[in-house]
């Protein structure tokens, strides 16, 4: 591996950095996007049952919020009612929507960075190719004949060009696949969060103090 890095020249180092970052982001997203961390089965039904007649205490709200991303969205509705004596259905829905946007933003964490690496790695590889071509032309003799130039410099230029091109593609292709996979996964989670939040908001509407006074 060390010999390949030496043959690829200094342009390979930005690509190595990109590969390390991409691997770290991919592992982190696999851990953070586990279903148990986002959507807990039966959590909406349990929250509805607990708040069948009244909103639970702040301690219960905090426990729900720490449960998962879905729990944070549902807890926002409870908290809005607990903290605002004049809370209306619109206020409660606004709180849930804000929590949903925050949850969606957290689910998309590092995905822009993965997309940037997927699109930037081939360009870095192309940059290394250009550097290698410059070394190749620099190895030519003044007459322009390659045979009369520096063979070692010529071989090194070819290595720089080929290794950087290949390494850029090796990084970009799997990173692009993982980026698309995580994007699809996040979109599915966001849709399920929206459906669950809408169902829970309809349940909480009669419990809003502002609606009862009206």
PDB file of C-alpha atoms in Angstrom:
ATOM      1  CA  UNK A   1       0.000   0.000   0.000  1.00  0.00           C
ATOM      2  CA  UNK A   2       2.837   2.347   0.857  1.00  0.00           C
ATOM      3  CA  UNK A   3       4.458   1.677  -2.509  1.00  0.00           C
ATOM      4  CA  UNK A   4       1.198   2.580  -4.271  1.00  0.00           C
ATOM      5  CA  UNK A   5       0.973   5.845  -2.328  1.00  0.00           C
ATOM      6  CA  UNK A   6       4.569   6.664  -3.209  1.00  0.00           C
ATOM      7  CA  UNK A   7       3.946   5.863  -6.875  1.00  0.00           C
ATOM      8  CA  UNK A   8       0.782   7.995  -6.913  1.00  0.00           C
ATOM      9  CA  UNK A   9       2.647  11.056  -5.670  1.00  0.00           C
ATOM     10  CA  UNK A  10       1.449  13.886  -3.462  1.00  0.00           C
ATOM     11  CA  UNK A  11      -1.927  14.351  -5.248  1.00  0.00           C
ATOM     12  CA  UNK A  12      -3.093  11.096  -3.648  1.00  0.00           C
ATOM     13  CA  UNK A  13      -3.178  12.591  -0.148  1.00  0.00           C
ATOM     14  CA  UNK A  14      -6.384  14.632  -0.627  1.00  0.00           C
ATOM     15  CA  UNK A  15      -8.015  11.468  -1.965  1.00  0.00           C
ATOM     16  CA  UNK A  16      -6.879   9.490   1.067  1.00  0.00           C
ATOM     17  CA  UNK A  17      -8.382  12.163   3.304  1.00  0.00           C
ATOM     18  CA  UNK A  18     -11.645  11.944   1.354  1.00  0.00           C
ATOM     19  CA  UNK A  19     -11.713   8.163   1.725  1.00  0.00           C
ATOM     20  CA  UNK A  20     -11.208   8.364   5.491  1.00  0.00           C
ATOM     21  CA  UNK A  21     -13.940  10.993   5.863  1.00  0.00           C
ATOM     22  CA  UNK A  22     -16.352   9.066   3.626  1.00  0.00           C
ATOM     23  CA  UNK A  23     -15.832   5.868   5.619  1.00  0.00           C
ATOM     24  CA  UNK A  24     -16.373   7.725   8.908  1.00  0.00           C
ATOM     25  CA  UNK A  25     -19.566   9.363   7.631  1.00  0.00           C
ATOM     26  CA  UNK A  26     -20.923   6.075   6.280  1.00  0.00           C
ATOM     27  CA  UNK A  27     -20.333   4.234   9.559  1.00  0.00           C
ATOM     28  CA  UNK A  28     -21.851   7.097  11.559  1.00  0.00           C
ATOM     29  CA  UNK A  29     -24.963   7.190   9.346  1.00  0.00           C
ATOM     30  CA  UNK A  30     -25.457   3.425   9.604  1.00  0.00           C
ATOM     31  CA  UNK A  31     -25.448   3.764  13.391  1.00  0.00           C
ATOM     32  CA  UNK A  32     -27.600   6.903  13.590  1.00  0.00           C
ATOM     33  CA  UNK A  33     -30.182   5.752  11.041  1.00  0.00           C
ATOM     34  CA  UNK A  34     -31.031   2.498  12.753  1.00  0.00           C
ATOM     35  CA  UNK A  35     -34.828   2.101  12.931  1.00  0.00           C
ATOM     36  CA  UNK A  36     -34.757   1.943  16.734  1.00  0.00           C
ATOM     37  CA  UNK A  37     -33.116   5.379  16.868  1.00  0.00           C
ATOM     38  CA  UNK A  38     -35.691   6.965  14.557  1.00  0.00           C
ATOM     39  CA  UNK A  39     -39.003   5.125  14.641  1.00  0.00           C
ATOM     40  CA  UNK A  40     -39.957   2.973  17.610  1.00  0.00           C
ATOM     41  CA  UNK A  41     -42.753   0.523  16.765  1.00  0.00           C
ATOM     42  CA  UNK A  42     -45.932   1.198  18.689  1.00  0.00           C
ATOM     43  CA  UNK A  43     -44.677   4.480  20.161  1.00  0.00           C
ATOM     44  CA  UNK A  44     -47.528   6.545  18.708  1.00  0.00           C
ATOM     45  CA  UNK A  45     -50.163   4.164  20.078  1.00  0.00           C
ATOM     46  CA  UNK A  46     -48.499   4.196  23.489  1.00  0.00           C
ATOM     47  CA  UNK A  47     -48.312   8.002  23.535  1.00  0.00           C
ATOM     48  CA  UNK A  48     -51.972   8.266  22.546  1.00  0.00           C
ATOM     49  CA  UNK A  49     -52.981   5.845  25.277  1.00  0.00           C
ATOM     50  CA  UNK A  50     -50.976   7.721  27.935  1.00  0.00           C
ATOM     51  CA  UNK A  51     -52.574  11.025  26.940  1.00  0.00           C
ATOM     52  CA  UNK A  52     -56.052   9.660  26.426  1.00  0.00           C
ATOM     53  CA  UNK A  53     -57.657  12.087  28.878  1.00  0.00           C
ATOM     54  CA  UNK A  54     -54.905  14.567  29.728  1.00  0.00           C
ATOM     55  CA  UNK A  55     -51.334  15.486  28.848  1.00  0.00           C
ATOM     56  CA  UNK A  56     -48.810  13.683  31.095  1.00  0.00           C
ATOM     57  CA  UNK A  57     -46.308  15.324  33.424  1.00  0.00           C
ATOM     58  CA  UNK A  58     -43.118  17.020  32.194  1.00  0.00           C
ATOM     59  CA  UNK A  59     -41.048  14.041  33.394  1.00  0.00           C
ATOM     60  CA  UNK A  60     -42.973  11.739  31.077  1.00  0.00           C
ATOM     61  CA  UNK A  61     -42.600  14.274  28.267  1.00  0.00           C
ATOM     62  CA  UNK A  62     -38.829  14.322  28.766  1.00  0.00           C
ATOM     63  CA  UNK A  63     -38.673  10.533  28.739  1.00  0.00           C
ATOM     64  CA  UNK A  64     -40.569  10.419  25.475  1.00  0.00           C
ATOM     65  CA  UNK A  65     -38.324  13.063  23.948  1.00  0.00           C
ATOM     66  CA  UNK A  66     -35.198  11.022  24.714  1.00  0.00           C
ATOM     67  CA  UNK A  67     -36.724   7.857  23.289  1.00  0.00           C
ATOM     68  CA  UNK A  68     -36.079   8.393  19.573  1.00  0.00           C
ATOM     69  CA  UNK A  69     -36.477  10.952  16.805  1.00  0.00           C
ATOM     70  CA  UNK A  70     -40.183  10.150  16.680  1.00  0.00           C
ATOM     71  CA  UNK A  71     -40.398  10.579  20.438  1.00  0.00           C
ATOM     72  CA  UNK A  72     -38.939  14.065  20.150  1.00  0.00           C
ATOM     73  CA  UNK A  73     -41.573  15.030  17.602  1.00  0.00           C
ATOM     74  CA  UNK A  74     -44.440  13.676  19.698  1.00  0.00           C
ATOM     75  CA  UNK A  75     -43.090  15.220  22.898  1.00  0.00           C
ATOM     76  CA  UNK A  76     -43.152  18.647  21.257  1.00  0.00           C
ATOM     77  CA  UNK A  77     -46.952  18.482  21.114  1.00  0.00           C
ATOM     78  CA  UNK A  78     -47.220  17.543  24.780  1.00  0.00           C
ATOM     79  CA  UNK A  79     -44.757  20.257  25.800  1.00  0.00           C
ATOM     80  CA  UNK A  80     -46.622  22.932  23.854  1.00  0.00           C
ATOM     81  CA  UNK A  81     -49.812  22.149  25.733  1.00  0.00           C
ATOM     82  CA  UNK A  82     -48.073  21.947  29.123  1.00  0.00           C
ATOM     83  CA  UNK A  83     -46.194  25.219  28.794  1.00  0.00           C
ATOM     84  CA  UNK A  84     -48.878  27.358  27.156  1.00  0.00           C
ATOM     85  CA  UNK A  85     -52.167  27.731  29.098  1.00  0.00           C
ATOM     86  CA  UNK A  86     -53.757  29.217  25.969  1.00  0.00           C
ATOM     87  CA  UNK A  87     -52.336  26.709  23.531  1.00  0.00           C
ATOM     88  CA  UNK A  88     -54.519  26.232  20.475  1.00  0.00           C
ATOM     89  CA  UNK A  89     -54.486  23.415  17.958  1.00  0.00           C
ATOM     90  CA  UNK A  90     -52.524  25.661  15.593  1.00  0.00           C
ATOM     91  CA  UNK A  91     -49.900  26.348  18.278  1.00  0.00           C
ATOM     92  CA  UNK A  92     -49.575  22.655  19.038  1.00  0.00           C
ATOM     93  CA  UNK A  93     -49.231  21.758  15.370  1.00  0.00           C
ATOM     94  CA  UNK A  94     -46.626  24.483  14.881  1.00  0.00           C
ATOM     95  CA  UNK A  95     -44.561  23.020  17.727  1.00  0.00           C
ATOM     96  CA  UNK A  96     -44.782  19.526  16.253  1.00  0.00           C
ATOM     97  CA  UNK A  97     -43.839  20.786  12.790  1.00  0.00           C
ATOM     98  CA  UNK A  98     -40.818  22.624  14.189  1.00  0.00           C
ATOM     99  CA  UNK A  99     -39.692  19.477  15.991  1.00  0.00           C
ATOM    100  CA  UNK A 100     -40.231  17.503  12.788  1.00  0.00           C
ATOM    101  CA  UNK A 101     -38.029  19.874  10.807  1.00  0.00           C
ATOM    102  CA  UNK A 102     -35.324  19.565  13.452  1.00  0.00           C
ATOM    103  CA  UNK A 103     -35.566  15.782  13.352  1.00  0.00           C
ATOM    104  CA  UNK A 104     -35.370  15.756   9.542  1.00  0.00           C
ATOM    105  CA  UNK A 105     -32.302  17.991   9.658  1.00  0.00           C
ATOM    106  CA  UNK A 106     -30.593  15.596  12.069  1.00  0.00           C
ATOM    107  CA  UNK A 107     -31.440  12.639   9.852  1.00  0.00           C
ATOM    108  CA  UNK A 108     -29.766  14.383   6.910  1.00  0.00           C
ATOM    109  CA  UNK A 109     -26.602  15.097   8.884  1.00  0.00           C
ATOM    110  CA  UNK A 110     -23.391  14.428   6.914  1.00  0.00           C
ATOM    111  CA  UNK A 111     -25.311  13.525   3.744  1.00  0.00           C
ATOM    112  CA  UNK A 112     -24.252  16.773   2.002  1.00  0.00           C
ATOM    113  CA  UNK A 113     -20.644  15.946   2.904  1.00  0.00           C
ATOM    114  CA  UNK A 114     -21.020  12.461   1.399  1.00  0.00           C
ATOM    115  CA  UNK A 115     -22.489  13.960  -1.764  1.00  0.00           C
ATOM    116  CA  UNK A 116     -19.605  16.422  -1.983  1.00  0.00           C
ATOM    117  CA  UNK A 117     -17.041  13.633  -1.652  1.00  0.00           C
ATOM    118  CA  UNK A 118     -18.844  11.546  -4.271  1.00  0.00           C
ATOM    119  CA  UNK A 119     -18.762  14.415  -6.765  1.00  0.00           C
ATOM    120  CA  UNK A 120     -15.372  15.826  -5.768  1.00  0.00           C
ATOM    121  CA  UNK A 121     -13.285  12.637  -5.667  1.00  0.00           C
ATOM    122  CA  UNK A 122     -13.277  12.169  -9.482  1.00  0.00           C
ATOM    123  CA  UNK A 123     -12.205  15.797  -9.861  1.00  0.00           C
ATOM    124  CA  UNK A 124      -9.353  15.262  -7.430  1.00  0.00           C
ATOM    125  CA  UNK A 125      -8.430  12.153  -9.392  1.00  0.00           C
ATOM    126  CA  UNK A 126      -8.496  14.200 -12.591  1.00  0.00           C
ATOM    127  CA  UNK A 127      -6.278  16.777 -10.915  1.00  0.00           C
ATOM    128  CA  UNK A 128      -3.786  14.026 -10.126  1.00  0.00           C
ATOM    129  CA  UNK A 129      -3.997  12.898 -13.752  1.00  0.00           C
ATOM    130  CA  UNK A 130      -3.122  16.391 -14.922  1.00  0.00           C
ATOM    131  CA  UNK A 131      -0.168  16.503 -12.533  1.00  0.00           C
ATOM    132  CA  UNK A 132       1.011  13.160 -13.913  1.00  0.00           C
ATOM    133  CA  UNK A 133       0.674  14.392 -17.500  1.00  0.00           C
ATOM    134  CA  UNK A 134       2.711  17.462 -16.635  1.00  0.00           C
ATOM    135  CA  UNK A 135       5.460  15.207 -15.302  1.00  0.00           C
ATOM    136  CA  UNK A 136       5.264  13.074 -18.449  1.00  0.00           C
ATOM    137  CA  UNK A 137       5.727  16.065 -20.717  1.00  0.00           C
ATOM    138  CA  UNK A 138       8.443  17.363 -18.432  1.00  0.00           C
ATOM    139  CA  UNK A 139      10.370  14.122 -18.916  1.00  0.00           C
ATOM    140  CA  UNK A 140      10.623  14.604 -22.681  1.00  0.00           C
ATOM    141  CA  UNK A 141      13.862  15.574 -24.314  1.00  0.00           C
ATOM    142  CA  UNK A 142      14.073  19.023 -25.891  1.00  0.00           C
ATOM    143  CA  UNK A 143      13.493  17.404 -29.274  1.00  0.00           C
ATOM    144  CA  UNK A 144      10.194  16.016 -28.066  1.00  0.00           C
ATOM    145  CA  UNK A 145      11.137  12.350 -28.287  1.00  0.00           C
ATOM    146  CA  UNK A 146      10.086  10.381 -25.227  1.00  0.00           C
ATOM    147  CA  UNK A 147      12.935   7.911 -25.702  1.00  0.00           C
ATOM    148  CA  UNK A 148      15.402  10.680 -25.252  1.00  0.00           C
ATOM    149  CA  UNK A 149      13.907  11.921 -21.971  1.00  0.00           C
ATOM    150  CA  UNK A 150      14.127  10.764 -18.388  1.00  0.00           C
ATOM    151  CA  UNK A 151      12.623   7.233 -18.139  1.00  0.00           C
ATOM    152  CA  UNK A 152      12.255   7.386 -14.366  1.00  0.00           C
ATOM    153  CA  UNK A 153      10.377  10.683 -14.532  1.00  0.00           C
ATOM    154  CA  UNK A 154       8.256   9.358 -17.380  1.00  0.00           C
ATOM    155  CA  UNK A 155       7.318   6.222 -15.393  1.00  0.00           C
ATOM    156  CA  UNK A 156       6.539   8.278 -12.311  1.00  0.00           C
ATOM    157  CA  UNK A 157       4.308  10.625 -14.309  1.00  0.00           C
ATOM    158  CA  UNK A 158       2.357   7.683 -15.723  1.00  0.00           C
ATOM    159  CA  UNK A 159       1.957   6.213 -12.214  1.00  0.00           C
ATOM    160  CA  UNK A 160       0.693   9.504 -10.823  1.00  0.00           C
ATOM    161  CA  UNK A 161      -1.845   9.865 -13.636  1.00  0.00           C
ATOM    162  CA  UNK A 162      -3.206   6.323 -13.494  1.00  0.00           C
ATOM    163  CA  UNK A 163      -3.235   5.791  -9.737  1.00  0.00           C
ATOM    164  CA  UNK A 164      -4.987   9.087  -9.011  1.00  0.00           C
ATOM    165  CA  UNK A 165      -7.613   8.482 -11.679  1.00  0.00           C
ATOM    166  CA  UNK A 166      -8.321   4.981 -10.377  1.00  0.00           C
ATOM    167  CA  UNK A 167      -8.313   6.024  -6.720  1.00  0.00           C
ATOM    168  CA  UNK A 168     -10.702   8.910  -7.382  1.00  0.00           C
ATOM    169  CA  UNK A 169     -13.191   6.539  -9.005  1.00  0.00           C
ATOM    170  CA  UNK A 170     -12.740   3.908  -6.291  1.00  0.00           C
ATOM    171  CA  UNK A 171     -13.744   6.521  -3.698  1.00  0.00           C
ATOM    172  CA  UNK A 172     -16.516   8.189  -5.680  1.00  0.00           C
ATOM    173  CA  UNK A 173     -18.470   5.131  -6.851  1.00  0.00           C
ATOM    174  CA  UNK A 174     -19.223   3.464  -3.480  1.00  0.00           C
ATOM    175  CA  UNK A 175     -19.672   6.848  -1.796  1.00  0.00           C
ATOM    176  CA  UNK A 176     -22.303   7.758  -4.393  1.00  0.00           C
ATOM    177  CA  UNK A 177     -24.106   4.460  -3.814  1.00  0.00           C
ATOM    178  CA  UNK A 178     -24.156   4.964  -0.046  1.00  0.00           C
ATOM    179  CA  UNK A 179     -25.289   8.583  -0.455  1.00  0.00           C
ATOM    180  CA  UNK A 180     -28.233   7.493  -2.592  1.00  0.00           C
ATOM    181  CA  UNK A 181     -29.064   4.699  -0.132  1.00  0.00           C
ATOM    182  CA  UNK A 182     -29.051   7.036   2.861  1.00  0.00           C
ATOM    183  CA  UNK A 183     -31.076   9.656   0.984  1.00  0.00           C
ATOM    184  CA  UNK A 184     -33.772   7.092   0.215  1.00  0.00           C
ATOM    185  CA  UNK A 185     -33.718   5.870   3.807  1.00  0.00           C
ATOM    186  CA  UNK A 186     -34.055   9.387   5.221  1.00  0.00           C
ATOM    187  CA  UNK A 187     -36.897  10.201   2.839  1.00  0.00           C
ATOM    188  CA  UNK A 188     -38.759   7.127   4.039  1.00  0.00           C
ATOM    189  CA  UNK A 189     -38.201   8.060   7.658  1.00  0.00           C
ATOM    190  CA  UNK A 190     -39.373  11.625   7.092  1.00  0.00           C
ATOM    191  CA  UNK A 191     -42.582  10.417   5.466  1.00  0.00           C
ATOM    192  CA  UNK A 192     -43.300   8.065   8.371  1.00  0.00           C
ATOM    193  CA  UNK A 193     -42.561  10.852  10.859  1.00  0.00           C
ATOM    194  CA  UNK A 194     -45.008  13.144   9.066  1.00  0.00           C
ATOM    195  CA  UNK A 195     -47.773  10.528   9.094  1.00  0.00           C
ATOM    196  CA  UNK A 196     -47.216   9.741  12.772  1.00  0.00           C
ATOM    197  CA  UNK A 197     -47.101  13.434  13.704  1.00  0.00           C
ATOM    198  CA  UNK A 198     -50.349  14.139  11.856  1.00  0.00           C
ATOM    199  CA  UNK A 199     -52.096  11.267  13.613  1.00  0.00           C
ATOM    200  CA  UNK A 200     -50.828  12.405  17.008  1.00  0.00           C
ATOM    201  CA  UNK A 201     -51.773  16.032  16.349  1.00  0.00           C
ATOM    202  CA  UNK A 202     -55.367  15.036  15.584  1.00  0.00           C
ATOM    203  CA  UNK A 203     -55.445  13.177  18.889  1.00  0.00           C
ATOM    204  CA  UNK A 204     -54.112  16.177  20.841  1.00  0.00           C
ATOM    205  CA  UNK A 205     -56.428  18.800  19.360  1.00  0.00           C
ATOM    206  CA  UNK A 206     -59.247  18.246  21.913  1.00  0.00           C
ATOM    207  CA  UNK A 207     -56.703  18.508  24.758  1.00  0.00           C
ATOM    208  CA  UNK A 208     -55.509  22.004  23.787  1.00  0.00           C
ATOM    209  CA  UNK A 209     -56.596  24.556  26.440  1.00  0.00           C
ATOM    210  CA  UNK A 210     -57.275  27.169  23.824  1.00  0.00           C
ATOM    211  CA  UNK A 211     -59.664  24.888  21.989  1.00  0.00           C
ATOM    212  CA  UNK A 212     -61.572  23.949  25.149  1.00  0.00           C
ATOM    213  CA  UNK A 213     -62.022  27.613  26.105  1.00  0.00           C
ATOM    214  CA  UNK A 214     -63.209  28.401  22.619  1.00  0.00           C
TER     215      UNK A 214
END
